[in-house]
Amino acid sequence: MTKHFTGWRKSRHSDPNGGCVEAGRAADGTIGVRDSKGDLSIMLEFAPKDWATFLNSLRETRA
């Protein structure tokens, strides 16, 4: 069964020309990440714990 993601949000770090990365959430807490300018049916899916680890890794890289 395909998960239904809602509440898609554009990254604040996306290009102003419209090319962006968006994240949405499924009812079970799974996070979906997609490229808004491509095929919207293709996305990465993260369990909540894995999403938190991914974001923390990005923050550490920027520090």
PDB file of N, CA and C in Angstrom, residues 8-11 14-15 17-23 33-43:
ATOM      1  N   TRP A   8       3.218  19.021   2.845  1.00  0.00           N
ATOM      2  CA  TRP A   8       4.497  19.226   2.165  1.00  0.00           C
ATOM      3  C   TRP A   8       5.016  20.635   2.431  1.00  0.00           C
ATOM      4  N   ARG A   9       6.301  20.722   2.805  1.00  0.00           N
ATOM      5  CA  ARG A   9       6.927  22.016   3.061  1.00  0.00           C
ATOM      6  C   ARG A   9       8.202  22.131   2.242  1.00  0.00           C
ATOM      7  N   LYS A  10       8.400  23.293   1.681  1.00  0.00           N
ATOM      8  CA  LYS A  10       9.593  23.576   0.896  1.00  0.00           C
ATOM      9  C   LYS A  10      10.743  23.946   1.835  1.00  0.00           C
ATOM     10  N   SER A  11      11.921  23.461   1.531  1.00  0.00           N
ATOM     11  CA  SER A  11      13.096  23.793   2.319  1.00  0.00           C
ATOM     12  C   SER A  11      13.400  25.285   2.213  1.00  0.00           C
ATOM     13  N   SER A  14      16.160  26.132  -0.407  1.00  0.00           N
ATOM     14  CA  SER A  14      15.936  25.853  -1.825  1.00  0.00           C
ATOM     15  C   SER A  14      16.218  27.082  -2.671  1.00  0.00           C
ATOM     16  N   ASP A  15      16.498  26.843  -3.941  1.00  0.00           N
ATOM     17  CA  ASP A  15      16.751  27.939  -4.877  1.00  0.00           C
ATOM     18  C   ASP A  15      15.486  28.751  -5.112  1.00  0.00           C
ATOM     19  N   ASN A  17      14.503  29.943  -7.814  1.00  0.00           N
ATOM     20  CA  ASN A  17      13.992  29.722  -9.165  1.00  0.00           C
ATOM     21  C   ASN A  17      12.926  28.629  -9.227  1.00  0.00           C
ATOM     22  N   GLY A  18      12.530  28.099  -8.088  1.00  0.00           N
ATOM     23  CA  GLY A  18      11.471  27.094  -8.074  1.00  0.00           C
ATOM     24  C   GLY A  18      11.955  25.679  -7.854  1.00  0.00           C
ATOM     25  N   GLY A  19      13.220  25.404  -8.117  1.00  0.00           N
ATOM     26  CA  GLY A  19      13.755  24.076  -7.850  1.00  0.00           C
ATOM     27  C   GLY A  19      13.925  23.902  -6.355  1.00  0.00           C
ATOM     28  N   CYS A  20      13.234  22.945  -5.787  1.00  0.00           N
ATOM     29  CA  CYS A  20      13.325  22.825  -4.336  1.00  0.00           C
ATOM     30  C   CYS A  20      13.142  21.389  -3.873  1.00  0.00           C
ATOM     31  N   VAL A  21      13.483  21.198  -2.622  1.00  0.00           N
ATOM     32  CA  VAL A  21      13.260  19.935  -1.936  1.00  0.00           C
ATOM     33  C   VAL A  21      12.093  20.158  -0.980  1.00  0.00           C
ATOM     34  N   GLU A  22      11.160  19.202  -0.940  1.00  0.00           N
ATOM     35  CA  GLU A  22      10.008  19.301  -0.063  1.00  0.00           C
ATOM     36  C   GLU A  22       9.956  18.087   0.849  1.00  0.00           C
ATOM     37  N   ALA A  23       9.423  18.286   2.050  1.00  0.00           N
ATOM     38  CA  ALA A  23       9.249  17.195   2.995  1.00  0.00           C
ATOM     39  C   ALA A  23       7.797  17.162   3.444  1.00  0.00           C
ATOM     40  N   VAL A  33      10.565  12.761   1.366  1.00  0.00           N
ATOM     41  CA  VAL A  33      11.346  13.865   0.818  1.00  0.00           C
ATOM     42  C   VAL A  33      11.364  13.712  -0.692  1.00  0.00           C
ATOM     43  N   ARG A  34      11.020  14.793  -1.384  1.00  0.00           N
ATOM     44  CA  ARG A  34      10.957  14.742  -2.850  1.00  0.00           C
ATOM     45  C   ARG A  34      11.525  16.013  -3.463  1.00  0.00           C
ATOM     46  N   ASP A  35      11.856  15.928  -4.738  1.00  0.00           N
ATOM     47  CA  ASP A  35      12.312  17.059  -5.540  1.00  0.00           C
ATOM     48  C   ASP A  35      11.092  17.599  -6.259  1.00  0.00           C
ATOM     49  N   SER A  36      10.701  18.815  -5.978  1.00  0.00           N
ATOM     50  CA  SER A  36       9.445  19.344  -6.518  1.00  0.00           C
ATOM     51  C   SER A  36       9.461  19.541  -8.024  1.00  0.00           C
ATOM     52  N   LYS A  37      10.630  19.605  -8.643  1.00  0.00           N
ATOM     53  CA  LYS A  37      10.652  19.845 -10.089  1.00  0.00           C
ATOM     54  C   LYS A  37      10.710  18.555 -10.906  1.00  0.00           C
ATOM     55  N   GLY A  38      10.770  17.410 -10.224  1.00  0.00           N
ATOM     56  CA  GLY A  38      10.858  16.135 -10.930  1.00  0.00           C
ATOM     57  C   GLY A  38       9.563  15.347 -10.824  1.00  0.00           C
ATOM     58  N   ASP A  39       9.680  14.050 -10.924  1.00  0.00           N
ATOM     59  CA  ASP A  39       8.549  13.136 -10.783  1.00  0.00           C
ATOM     60  C   ASP A  39       8.154  13.095  -9.311  1.00  0.00           C
ATOM     61  N   LEU A  40       6.986  13.654  -8.970  1.00  0.00           N
ATOM     62  CA  LEU A  40       6.578  13.781  -7.580  1.00  0.00           C
ATOM     63  C   LEU A  40       6.237  12.450  -6.924  1.00  0.00           C
ATOM     64  N   SER A  41       6.172  11.375  -7.713  1.00  0.00           N
ATOM     65  CA  SER A  41       5.906  10.063  -7.123  1.00  0.00           C
ATOM     66  C   SER A  41       7.184   9.398  -6.620  1.00  0.00           C
ATOM     67  N   ILE A  42       8.337   9.983  -6.957  1.00  0.00           N
ATOM     68  CA  ILE A  42       9.621   9.435  -6.515  1.00  0.00           C
ATOM     69  C   ILE A  42      10.077  10.217  -5.293  1.00  0.00           C
ATOM     70  N   MET A  43      10.305   9.489  -4.192  1.00  0.00           N
ATOM     71  CA  MET A  43      10.743  10.169  -2.979  1.00  0.00           C
ATOM     72  C   MET A  43      11.546   9.233  -2.099  1.00  0.00           C
TER      73      MET A  43
END
